[in-house]
Short mmCIF file of C-alpha atoms and ligand atoms in Angstrom, two decimals:
data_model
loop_
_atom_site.label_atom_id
_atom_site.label_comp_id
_atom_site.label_asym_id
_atom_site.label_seq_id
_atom_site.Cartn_x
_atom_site.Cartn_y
_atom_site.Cartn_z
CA UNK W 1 0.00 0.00 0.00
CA UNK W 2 1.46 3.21 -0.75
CA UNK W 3 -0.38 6.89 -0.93
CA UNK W 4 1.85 8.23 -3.86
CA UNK W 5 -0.64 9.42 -6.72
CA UNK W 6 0.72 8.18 -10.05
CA UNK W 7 2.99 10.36 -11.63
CA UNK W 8 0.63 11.70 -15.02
CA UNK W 9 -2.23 12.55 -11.71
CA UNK W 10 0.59 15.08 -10.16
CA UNK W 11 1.56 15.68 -13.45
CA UNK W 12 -2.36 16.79 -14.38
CA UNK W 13 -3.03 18.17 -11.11
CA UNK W 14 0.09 20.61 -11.59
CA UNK W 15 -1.14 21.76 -14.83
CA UNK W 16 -4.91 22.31 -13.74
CA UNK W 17 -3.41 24.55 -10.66
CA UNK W 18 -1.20 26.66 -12.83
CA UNK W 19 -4.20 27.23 -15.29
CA UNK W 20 -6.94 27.86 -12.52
CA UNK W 21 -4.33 30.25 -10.95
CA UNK W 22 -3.27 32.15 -14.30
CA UNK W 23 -6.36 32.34 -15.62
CA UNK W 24 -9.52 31.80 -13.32
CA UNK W 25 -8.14 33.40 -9.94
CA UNK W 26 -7.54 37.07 -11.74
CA UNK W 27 -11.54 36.75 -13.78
CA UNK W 28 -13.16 34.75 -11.19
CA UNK W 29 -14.87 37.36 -8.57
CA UNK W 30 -15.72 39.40 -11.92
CA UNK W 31 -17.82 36.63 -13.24
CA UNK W 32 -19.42 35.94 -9.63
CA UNK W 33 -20.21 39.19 -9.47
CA UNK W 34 -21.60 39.86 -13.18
CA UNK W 35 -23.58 36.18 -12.67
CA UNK W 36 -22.33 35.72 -15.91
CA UNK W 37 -21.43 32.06 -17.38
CA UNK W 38 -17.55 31.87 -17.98
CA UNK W 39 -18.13 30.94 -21.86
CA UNK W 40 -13.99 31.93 -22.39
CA UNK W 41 -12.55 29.28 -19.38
CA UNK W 42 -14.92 26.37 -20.63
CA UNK W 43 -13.20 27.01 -24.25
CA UNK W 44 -9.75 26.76 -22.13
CA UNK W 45 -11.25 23.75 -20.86
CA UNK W 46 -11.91 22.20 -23.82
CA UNK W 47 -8.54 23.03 -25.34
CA UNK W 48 -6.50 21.64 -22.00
CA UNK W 49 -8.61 18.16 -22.54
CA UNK W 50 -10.42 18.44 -19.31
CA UNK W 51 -14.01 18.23 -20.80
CA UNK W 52 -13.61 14.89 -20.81
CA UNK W 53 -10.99 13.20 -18.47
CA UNK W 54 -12.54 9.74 -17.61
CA UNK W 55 -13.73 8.99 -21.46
CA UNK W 56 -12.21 6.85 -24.22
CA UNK W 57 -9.95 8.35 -26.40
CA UNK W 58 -11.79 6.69 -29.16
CA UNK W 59 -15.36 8.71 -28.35
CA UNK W 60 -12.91 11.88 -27.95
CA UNK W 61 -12.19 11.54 -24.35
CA UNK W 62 -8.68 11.93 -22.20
CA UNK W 63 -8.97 8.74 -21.51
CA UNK W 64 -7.58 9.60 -18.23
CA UNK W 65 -8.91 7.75 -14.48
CA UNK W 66 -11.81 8.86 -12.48
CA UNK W 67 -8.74 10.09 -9.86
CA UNK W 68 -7.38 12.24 -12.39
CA UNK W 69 -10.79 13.49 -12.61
CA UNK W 70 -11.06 14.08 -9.08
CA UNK W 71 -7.50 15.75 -8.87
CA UNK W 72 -9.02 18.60 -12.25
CA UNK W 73 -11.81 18.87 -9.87
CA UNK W 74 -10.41 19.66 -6.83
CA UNK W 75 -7.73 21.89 -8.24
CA UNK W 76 -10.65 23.69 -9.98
CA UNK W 77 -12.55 24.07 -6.76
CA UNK W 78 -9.80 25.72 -5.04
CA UNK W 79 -9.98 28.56 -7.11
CA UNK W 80 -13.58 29.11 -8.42
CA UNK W 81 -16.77 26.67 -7.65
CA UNK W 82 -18.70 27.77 -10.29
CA UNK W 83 -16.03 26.70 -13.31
CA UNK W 84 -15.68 23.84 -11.40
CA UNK W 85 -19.37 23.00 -11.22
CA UNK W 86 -19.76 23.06 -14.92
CA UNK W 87 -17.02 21.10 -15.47
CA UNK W 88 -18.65 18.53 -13.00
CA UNK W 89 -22.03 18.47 -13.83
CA UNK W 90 -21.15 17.97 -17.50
CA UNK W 91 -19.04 15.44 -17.14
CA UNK W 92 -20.32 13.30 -14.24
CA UNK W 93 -24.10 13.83 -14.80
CA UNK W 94 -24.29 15.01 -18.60
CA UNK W 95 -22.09 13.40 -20.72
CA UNK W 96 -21.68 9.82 -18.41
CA UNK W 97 -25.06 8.81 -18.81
CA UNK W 98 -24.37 8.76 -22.97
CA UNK W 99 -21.08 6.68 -22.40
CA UNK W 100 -22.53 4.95 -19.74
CA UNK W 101 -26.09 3.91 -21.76
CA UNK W 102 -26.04 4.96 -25.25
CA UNK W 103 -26.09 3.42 -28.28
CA UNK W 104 -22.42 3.08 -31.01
CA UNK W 105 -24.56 5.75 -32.48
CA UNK W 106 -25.80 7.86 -29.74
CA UNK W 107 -21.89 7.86 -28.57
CA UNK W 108 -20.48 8.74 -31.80
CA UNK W 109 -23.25 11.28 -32.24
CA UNK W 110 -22.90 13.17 -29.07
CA UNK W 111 -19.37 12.34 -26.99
CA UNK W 112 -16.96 14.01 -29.69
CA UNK W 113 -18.48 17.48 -28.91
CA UNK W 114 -19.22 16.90 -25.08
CA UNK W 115 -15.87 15.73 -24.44
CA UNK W 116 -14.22 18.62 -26.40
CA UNK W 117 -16.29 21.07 -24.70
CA UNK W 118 -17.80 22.30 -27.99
CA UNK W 119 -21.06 21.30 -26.32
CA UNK W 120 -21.77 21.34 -22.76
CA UNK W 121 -24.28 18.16 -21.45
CA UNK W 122 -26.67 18.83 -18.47
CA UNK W 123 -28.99 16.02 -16.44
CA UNK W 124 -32.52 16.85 -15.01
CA UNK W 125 -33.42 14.33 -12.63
CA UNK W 126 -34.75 16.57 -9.91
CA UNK W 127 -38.00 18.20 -10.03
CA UNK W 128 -40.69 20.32 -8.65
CA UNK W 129 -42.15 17.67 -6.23
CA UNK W 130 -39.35 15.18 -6.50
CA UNK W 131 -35.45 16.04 -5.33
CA UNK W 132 -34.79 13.50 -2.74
CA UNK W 133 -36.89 11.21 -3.97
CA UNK W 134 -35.98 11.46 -7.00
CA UNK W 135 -37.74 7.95 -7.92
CA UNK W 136 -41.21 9.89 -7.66
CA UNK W 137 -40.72 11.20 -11.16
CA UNK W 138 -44.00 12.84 -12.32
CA UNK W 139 -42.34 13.75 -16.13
CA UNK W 140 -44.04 11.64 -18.55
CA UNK W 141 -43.14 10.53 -21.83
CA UNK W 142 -45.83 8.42 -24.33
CA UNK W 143 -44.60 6.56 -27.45
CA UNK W 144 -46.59 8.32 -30.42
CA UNK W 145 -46.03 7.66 -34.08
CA UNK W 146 -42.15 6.72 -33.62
CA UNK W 147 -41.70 9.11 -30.98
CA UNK W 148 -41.62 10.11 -27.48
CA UNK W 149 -43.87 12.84 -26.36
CA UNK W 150 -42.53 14.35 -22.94
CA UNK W 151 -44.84 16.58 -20.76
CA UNK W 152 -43.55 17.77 -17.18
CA UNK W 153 -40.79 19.84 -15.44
CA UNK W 154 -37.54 19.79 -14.21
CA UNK W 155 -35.98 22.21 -11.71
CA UNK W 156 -32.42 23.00 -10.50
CA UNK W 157 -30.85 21.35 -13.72
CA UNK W 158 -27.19 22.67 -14.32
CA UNK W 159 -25.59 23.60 -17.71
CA UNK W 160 -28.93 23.21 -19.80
CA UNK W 161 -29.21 26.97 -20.29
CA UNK W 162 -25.76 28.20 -22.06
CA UNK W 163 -24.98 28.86 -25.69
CA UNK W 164 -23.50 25.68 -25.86
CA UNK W 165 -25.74 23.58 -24.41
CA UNK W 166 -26.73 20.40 -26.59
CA UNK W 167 -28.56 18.14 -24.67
CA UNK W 168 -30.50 17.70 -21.17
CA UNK W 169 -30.91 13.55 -20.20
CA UNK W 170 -33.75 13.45 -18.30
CA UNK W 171 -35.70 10.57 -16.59
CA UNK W 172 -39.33 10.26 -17.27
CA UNK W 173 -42.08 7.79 -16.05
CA UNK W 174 -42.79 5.67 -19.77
CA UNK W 175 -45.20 3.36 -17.79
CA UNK W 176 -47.66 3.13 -14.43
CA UNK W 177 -44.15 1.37 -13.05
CA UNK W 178 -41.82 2.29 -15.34
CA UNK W 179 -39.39 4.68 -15.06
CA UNK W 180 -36.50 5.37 -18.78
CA UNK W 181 -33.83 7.95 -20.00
CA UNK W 182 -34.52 10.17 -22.51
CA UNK W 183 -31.91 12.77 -24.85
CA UNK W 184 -33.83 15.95 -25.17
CA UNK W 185 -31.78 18.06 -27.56
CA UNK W 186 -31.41 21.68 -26.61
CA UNK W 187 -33.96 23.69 -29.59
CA UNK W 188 -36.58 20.85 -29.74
CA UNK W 189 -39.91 22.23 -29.79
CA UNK W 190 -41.74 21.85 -26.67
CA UNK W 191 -38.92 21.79 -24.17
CA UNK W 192 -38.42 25.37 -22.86
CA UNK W 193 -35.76 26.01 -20.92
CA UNK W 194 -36.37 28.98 -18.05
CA UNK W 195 -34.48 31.86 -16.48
CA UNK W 196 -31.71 31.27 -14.53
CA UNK W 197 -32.44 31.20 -10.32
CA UNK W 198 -30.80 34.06 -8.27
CA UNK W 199 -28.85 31.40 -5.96
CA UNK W 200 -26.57 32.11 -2.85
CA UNK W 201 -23.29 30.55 -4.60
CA UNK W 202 -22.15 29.53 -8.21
CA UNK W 203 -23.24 32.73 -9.70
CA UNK W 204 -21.22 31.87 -12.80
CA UNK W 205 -22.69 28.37 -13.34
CA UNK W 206 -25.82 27.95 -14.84
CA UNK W 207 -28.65 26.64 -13.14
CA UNK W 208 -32.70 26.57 -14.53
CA UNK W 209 -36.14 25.12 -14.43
CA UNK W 210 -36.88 23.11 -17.51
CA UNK W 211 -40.25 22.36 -19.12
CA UNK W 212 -41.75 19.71 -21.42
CA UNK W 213 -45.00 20.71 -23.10
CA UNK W 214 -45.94 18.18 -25.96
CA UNK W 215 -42.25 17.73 -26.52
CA UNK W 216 -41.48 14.82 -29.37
CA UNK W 217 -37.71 13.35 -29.65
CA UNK W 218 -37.26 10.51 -31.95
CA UNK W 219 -37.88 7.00 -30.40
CA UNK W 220 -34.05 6.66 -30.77
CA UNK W 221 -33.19 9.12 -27.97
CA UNK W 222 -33.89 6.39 -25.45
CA UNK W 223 -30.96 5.82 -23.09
CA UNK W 224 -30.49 2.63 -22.35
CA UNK W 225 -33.55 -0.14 -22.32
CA UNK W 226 -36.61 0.89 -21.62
CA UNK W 227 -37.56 0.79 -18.03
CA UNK W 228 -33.53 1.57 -16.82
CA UNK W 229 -33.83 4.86 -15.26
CA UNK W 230 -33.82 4.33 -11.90
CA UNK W 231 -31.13 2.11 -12.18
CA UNK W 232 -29.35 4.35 -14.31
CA UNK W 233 -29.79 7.59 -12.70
CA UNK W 234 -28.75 5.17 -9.28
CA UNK W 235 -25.47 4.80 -11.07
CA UNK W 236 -24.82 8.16 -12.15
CA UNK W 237 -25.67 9.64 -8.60
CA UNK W 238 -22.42 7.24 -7.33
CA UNK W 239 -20.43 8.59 -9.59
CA UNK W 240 -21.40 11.79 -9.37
CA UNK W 241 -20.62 12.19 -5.70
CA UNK W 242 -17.12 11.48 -6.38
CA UNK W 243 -16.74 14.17 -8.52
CA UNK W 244 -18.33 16.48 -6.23
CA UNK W 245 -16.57 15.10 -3.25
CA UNK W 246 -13.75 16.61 -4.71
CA UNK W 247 -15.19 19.81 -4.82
CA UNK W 248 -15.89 19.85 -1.18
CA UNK W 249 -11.80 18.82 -0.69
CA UNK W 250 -10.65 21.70 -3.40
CA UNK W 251 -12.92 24.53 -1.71
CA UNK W 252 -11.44 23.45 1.66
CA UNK W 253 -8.33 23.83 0.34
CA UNK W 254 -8.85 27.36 -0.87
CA UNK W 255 -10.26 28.47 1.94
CA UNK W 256 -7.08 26.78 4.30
CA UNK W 257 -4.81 28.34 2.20
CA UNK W 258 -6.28 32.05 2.09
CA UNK W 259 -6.64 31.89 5.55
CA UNK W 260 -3.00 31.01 6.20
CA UNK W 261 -1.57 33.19 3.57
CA UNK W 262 -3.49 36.28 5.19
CA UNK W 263 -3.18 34.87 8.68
CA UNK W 264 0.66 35.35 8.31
CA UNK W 265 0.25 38.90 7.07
CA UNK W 266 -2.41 40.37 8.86
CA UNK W 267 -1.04 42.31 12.20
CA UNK W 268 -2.74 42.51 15.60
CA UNK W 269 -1.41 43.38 18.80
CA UNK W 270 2.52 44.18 17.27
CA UNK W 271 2.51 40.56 15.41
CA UNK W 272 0.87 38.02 12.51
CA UNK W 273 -2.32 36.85 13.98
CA UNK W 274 -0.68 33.35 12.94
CA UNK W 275 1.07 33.59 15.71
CA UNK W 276 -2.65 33.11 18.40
CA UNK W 277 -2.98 29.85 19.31
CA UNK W 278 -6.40 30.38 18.71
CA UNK W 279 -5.86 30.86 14.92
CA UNK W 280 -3.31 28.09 15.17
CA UNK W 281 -5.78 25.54 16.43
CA UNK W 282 -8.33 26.60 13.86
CA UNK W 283 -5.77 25.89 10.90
CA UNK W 284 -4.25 22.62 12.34
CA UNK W 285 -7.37 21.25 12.85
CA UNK W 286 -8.64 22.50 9.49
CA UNK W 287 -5.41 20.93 8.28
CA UNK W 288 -6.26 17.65 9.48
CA UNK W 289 -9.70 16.72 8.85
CA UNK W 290 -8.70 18.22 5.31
CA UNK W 291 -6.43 15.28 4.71
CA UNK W 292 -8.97 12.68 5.98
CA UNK W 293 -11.41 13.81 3.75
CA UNK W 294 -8.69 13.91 0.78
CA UNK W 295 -8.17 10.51 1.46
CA UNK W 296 -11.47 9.27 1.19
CA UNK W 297 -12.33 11.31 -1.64
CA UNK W 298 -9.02 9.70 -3.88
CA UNK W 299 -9.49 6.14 -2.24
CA UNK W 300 -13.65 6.60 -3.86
CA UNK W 301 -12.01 7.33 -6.85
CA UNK W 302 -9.15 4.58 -6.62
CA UNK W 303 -12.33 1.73 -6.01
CA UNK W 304 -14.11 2.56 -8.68
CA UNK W 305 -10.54 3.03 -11.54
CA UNK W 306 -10.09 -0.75 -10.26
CA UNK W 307 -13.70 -1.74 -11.14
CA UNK W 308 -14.46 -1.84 -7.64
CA UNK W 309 -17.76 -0.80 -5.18
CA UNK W 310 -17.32 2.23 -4.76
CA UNK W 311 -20.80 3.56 -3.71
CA UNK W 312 -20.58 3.32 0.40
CA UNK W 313 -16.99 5.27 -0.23
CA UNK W 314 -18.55 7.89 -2.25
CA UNK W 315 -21.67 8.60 -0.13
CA UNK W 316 -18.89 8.51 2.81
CA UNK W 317 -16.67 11.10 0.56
CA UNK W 318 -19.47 13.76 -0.25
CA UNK W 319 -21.02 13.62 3.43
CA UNK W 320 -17.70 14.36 4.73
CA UNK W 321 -16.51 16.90 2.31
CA UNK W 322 -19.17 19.03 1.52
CA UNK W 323 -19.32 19.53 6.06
CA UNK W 324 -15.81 20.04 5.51
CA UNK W 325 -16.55 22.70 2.93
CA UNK W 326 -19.07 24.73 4.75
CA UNK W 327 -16.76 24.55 8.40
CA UNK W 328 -13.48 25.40 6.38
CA UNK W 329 -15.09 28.25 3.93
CA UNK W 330 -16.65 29.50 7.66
CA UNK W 331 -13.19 29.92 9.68
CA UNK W 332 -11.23 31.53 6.49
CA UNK W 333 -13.79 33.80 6.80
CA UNK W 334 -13.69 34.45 11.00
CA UNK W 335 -9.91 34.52 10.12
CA UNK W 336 -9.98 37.31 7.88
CA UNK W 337 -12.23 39.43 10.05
CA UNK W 338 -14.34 42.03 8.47
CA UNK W 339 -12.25 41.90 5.25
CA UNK W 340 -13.29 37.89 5.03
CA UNK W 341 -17.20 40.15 4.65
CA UNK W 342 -16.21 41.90 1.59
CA UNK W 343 -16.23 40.40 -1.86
CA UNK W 344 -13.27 40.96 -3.32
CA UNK W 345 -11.41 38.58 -0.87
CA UNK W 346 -12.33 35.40 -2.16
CA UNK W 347 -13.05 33.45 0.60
CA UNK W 348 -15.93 35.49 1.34
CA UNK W 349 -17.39 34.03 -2.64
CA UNK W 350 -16.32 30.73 -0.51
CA UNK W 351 -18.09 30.61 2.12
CA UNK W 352 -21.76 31.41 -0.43
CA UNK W 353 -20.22 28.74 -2.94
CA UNK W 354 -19.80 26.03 -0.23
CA UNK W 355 -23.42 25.42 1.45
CA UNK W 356 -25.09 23.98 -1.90
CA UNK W 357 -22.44 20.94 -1.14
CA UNK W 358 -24.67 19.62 1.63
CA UNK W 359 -27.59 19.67 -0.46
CA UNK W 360 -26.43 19.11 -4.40
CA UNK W 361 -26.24 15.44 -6.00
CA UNK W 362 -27.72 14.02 -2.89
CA UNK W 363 -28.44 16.06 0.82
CA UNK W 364 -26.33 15.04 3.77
CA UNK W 365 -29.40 13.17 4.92
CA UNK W 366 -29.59 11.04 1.55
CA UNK W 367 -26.07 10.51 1.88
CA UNK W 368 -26.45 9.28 5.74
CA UNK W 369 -29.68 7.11 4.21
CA UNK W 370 -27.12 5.50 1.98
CA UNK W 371 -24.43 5.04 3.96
CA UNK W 372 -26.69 3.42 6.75
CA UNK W 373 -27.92 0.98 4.18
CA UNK W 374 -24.43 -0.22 3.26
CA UNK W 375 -24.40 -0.98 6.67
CA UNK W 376 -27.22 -3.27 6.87
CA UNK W 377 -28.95 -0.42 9.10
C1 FAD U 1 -27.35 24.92 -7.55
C2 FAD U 1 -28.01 23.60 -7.74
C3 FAD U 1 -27.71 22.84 -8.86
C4 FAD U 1 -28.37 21.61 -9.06
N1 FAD U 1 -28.13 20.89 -10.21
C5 FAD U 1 -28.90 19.80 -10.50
C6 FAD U 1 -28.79 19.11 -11.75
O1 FAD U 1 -27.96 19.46 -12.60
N2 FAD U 1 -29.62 18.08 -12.00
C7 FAD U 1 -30.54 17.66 -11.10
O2 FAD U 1 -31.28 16.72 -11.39
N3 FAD U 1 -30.67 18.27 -9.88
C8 FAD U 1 -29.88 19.33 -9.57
N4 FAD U 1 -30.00 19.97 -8.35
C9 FAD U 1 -31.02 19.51 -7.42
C10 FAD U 1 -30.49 18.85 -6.14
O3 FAD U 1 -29.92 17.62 -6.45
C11 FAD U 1 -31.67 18.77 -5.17
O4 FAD U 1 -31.94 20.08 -4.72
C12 FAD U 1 -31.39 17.85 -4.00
O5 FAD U 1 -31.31 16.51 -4.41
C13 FAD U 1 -32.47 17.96 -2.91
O6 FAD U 1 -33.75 17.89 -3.42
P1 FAD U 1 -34.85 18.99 -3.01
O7 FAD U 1 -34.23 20.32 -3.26
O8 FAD U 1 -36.12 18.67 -3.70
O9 FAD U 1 -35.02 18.82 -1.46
P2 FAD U 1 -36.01 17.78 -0.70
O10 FAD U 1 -35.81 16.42 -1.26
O11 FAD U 1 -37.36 18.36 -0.68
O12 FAD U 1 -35.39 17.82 0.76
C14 FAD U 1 -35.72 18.82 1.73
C15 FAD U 1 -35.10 18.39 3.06
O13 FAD U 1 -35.69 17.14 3.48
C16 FAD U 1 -34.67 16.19 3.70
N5 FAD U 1 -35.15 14.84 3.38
C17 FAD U 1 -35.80 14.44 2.26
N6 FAD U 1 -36.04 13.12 2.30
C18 FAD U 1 -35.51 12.68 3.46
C19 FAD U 1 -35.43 11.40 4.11
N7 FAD U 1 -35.91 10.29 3.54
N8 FAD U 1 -34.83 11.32 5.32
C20 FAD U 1 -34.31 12.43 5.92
N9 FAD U 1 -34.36 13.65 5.36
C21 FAD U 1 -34.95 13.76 4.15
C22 FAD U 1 -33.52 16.60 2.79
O14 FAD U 1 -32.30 16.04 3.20
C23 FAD U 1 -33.59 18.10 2.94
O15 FAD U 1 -32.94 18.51 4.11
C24 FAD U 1 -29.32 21.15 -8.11
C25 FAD U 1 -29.58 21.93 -6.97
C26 FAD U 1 -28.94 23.14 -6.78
C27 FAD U 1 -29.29 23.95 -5.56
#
């Protein structure tokens, strides 16, 4: 057993930091502050091969691990939630249920643009009366004439709303028991896709209520057999919590290291405030449970590059991270005093980007549900 990461994941992570620190740091409180989706860094994105990372080569992809994933992630997160978000959300929820379910032809039709960032993929499984239980899916979808007609809404869905969005996967109830994945394709008549929500945190992402009035997509855009969705969507939540398991390790990070950075400059009482033991305490401790949750974020990733279960892990990962997140993002801010208040420090766009990390891809309480299960609770 050893706890080196594999020399092309430092060599990725390395790159990834110098990026997100040349050219997200300097743009990123701008964009927060303009709400405005960071069209130029996804283009980066797509150029650096990160749109991608755990896909074949062959369907466009890095064909990189799920822990070099995590490591783009993180390394995102430390800088700016929202980039990382859309990053996330297309790869883990958008674009995995095509490589995951589709068809030779629904892969060659849709993962060369997803995973080149040329098109960004979103997933609406939530909606207005079902988020946790997410099973209770009231969007319904009727074979007519060759082709699915798709009546209901969607709410919260990430990444459908952009310039570059292509394609939504939803789940929708086919049958009294019977629940499938659908492509919707962004521009189909019937599916409208709403105004963005004023949120607390990732004002750069994009994030909007979706609706499906007499919506037809070719019988082709099923994902997956018929009657798969919960399964399906089961699967992508798993992975999906890896991915934003490492956002909860990355924002920690950022906030640790703006709070230790300023910590040693800031003066009080003729020296650095580093030097309280009271500030000391709050950044070893920080410091530690930052590595325990680093190491069960990368060891969910690890399970599931060796084709193992990985699902207890994961829940484990996001439950523990996304706390992390919200207690880390907190101090940096008690650390900076009133200047950790004012926007243009960023750990003060921290602390609003962190609290959607007990809630997103599966509440604290879901994750508990799950994790209580695996133990035969
Ligand atoms: C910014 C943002 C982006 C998002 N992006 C997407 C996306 O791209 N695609 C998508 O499909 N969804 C997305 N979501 C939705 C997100 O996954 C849901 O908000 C989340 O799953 C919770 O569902 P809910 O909001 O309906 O809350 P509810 O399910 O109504 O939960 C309310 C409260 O009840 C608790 N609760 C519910 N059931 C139980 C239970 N059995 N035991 C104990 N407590 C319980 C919850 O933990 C929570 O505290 C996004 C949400 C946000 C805020």
């Amino acid at each position: 057993m050893h706890f080196d990461l594999p020399d092309d994941a430092q060599a990725l992570r390395r790159m990834v930091r110098e990026f997100a620190e040349a050219e997200i740091a300097p743009v990123a409180e701008r964009y927060d502050r303009e709400k405005r989706f960071p069209y130029e860094i996804v283009k980066r994105l797509g150029e650096l091969d990160l749109m991608g990372i755990p896909f074949p080569q062959a369907l466009g992809g890095a064909g990189g691990t799920t822990l070099q994933y995590a490591l783009a992630v993180e390394e995102l997160t430390r800088v700016d939630s929202s980039v990382a978000i859309t990053l996330c959300a297309h790869t883990s929820l958008g674009t995995q249920p095509i490589y995951l379910f589709g068809s030779p032809e629904q892969q060659a039709s849709y993962m060369p643009d997803l995973c080149a960032g040329r098109k960004l993929g979103a997933f609406g499984l939530t909606e207005p009366e079902a988020g946790s239980d997410a099973g209770n899916v009231h969007t319904r979808a009727i074979l007519d004439d060759g082709e699915w007609v798709i009546d209901g809404a969607k709410q919260f869905i990430t990444n459908a709303g952009t310039e570059i969005s292509g394609h939504v996967a939803i789940t929708a109830r086919t049958g009294e028991h019977e629940i499938s994945n659908l492509i919707v394709e962004t521009g189909t008549p019937g599916y409208d896709i709403g105004q963005p929500y004023r949120k607390m945190g990732w004002n750069a992402s994009d994030t909007r209520p979706l609706s499906f009035q007499g919506c037809r997509v070719p019988e082709r855009n099923l994902l997956g057999p018929r009657g798969g969705g919960l399964k399906q969507f089961l699967q992508v939540l798993d992975i999906g919590r890896i991915g934003v398991a490492a956002m909860g390790v990355g924002l920690a990070q950022g906030a640790l290291d703006q709070a230790l950075s300023y910590a040693k400059e800031r003066r009080a009482f003729g020296q650095p405030i580093s030097r309280f033991q009271t500030i000391q305490t709050k950044l070893a401790d920080l410091a530690t449970e930052l590595e325990a949750a680093r190491l069960l974020t990368y060891k969910s990733a690890w399970l599931k590059d060796e084709g193992r279960n990985f699902s207890l892990t994961a829940a484990q990962a996001k439950l523990k991270t996304g706390r992390l997140a919200v207690r880390a993002t907190e101090e940096a801010v008690q650390v900076h005093g009133g200047y950790g208040y004012i926007e243009e420090y960023p750990v003060c766009r921290f602390y609003r980007d962190a609290k959607v990390l007990t809630i997103g891809e599966g509440t604290d309480e879901v994750q508990q549900l799950v994790i209580a299960r695996a133990l035969g609770a």
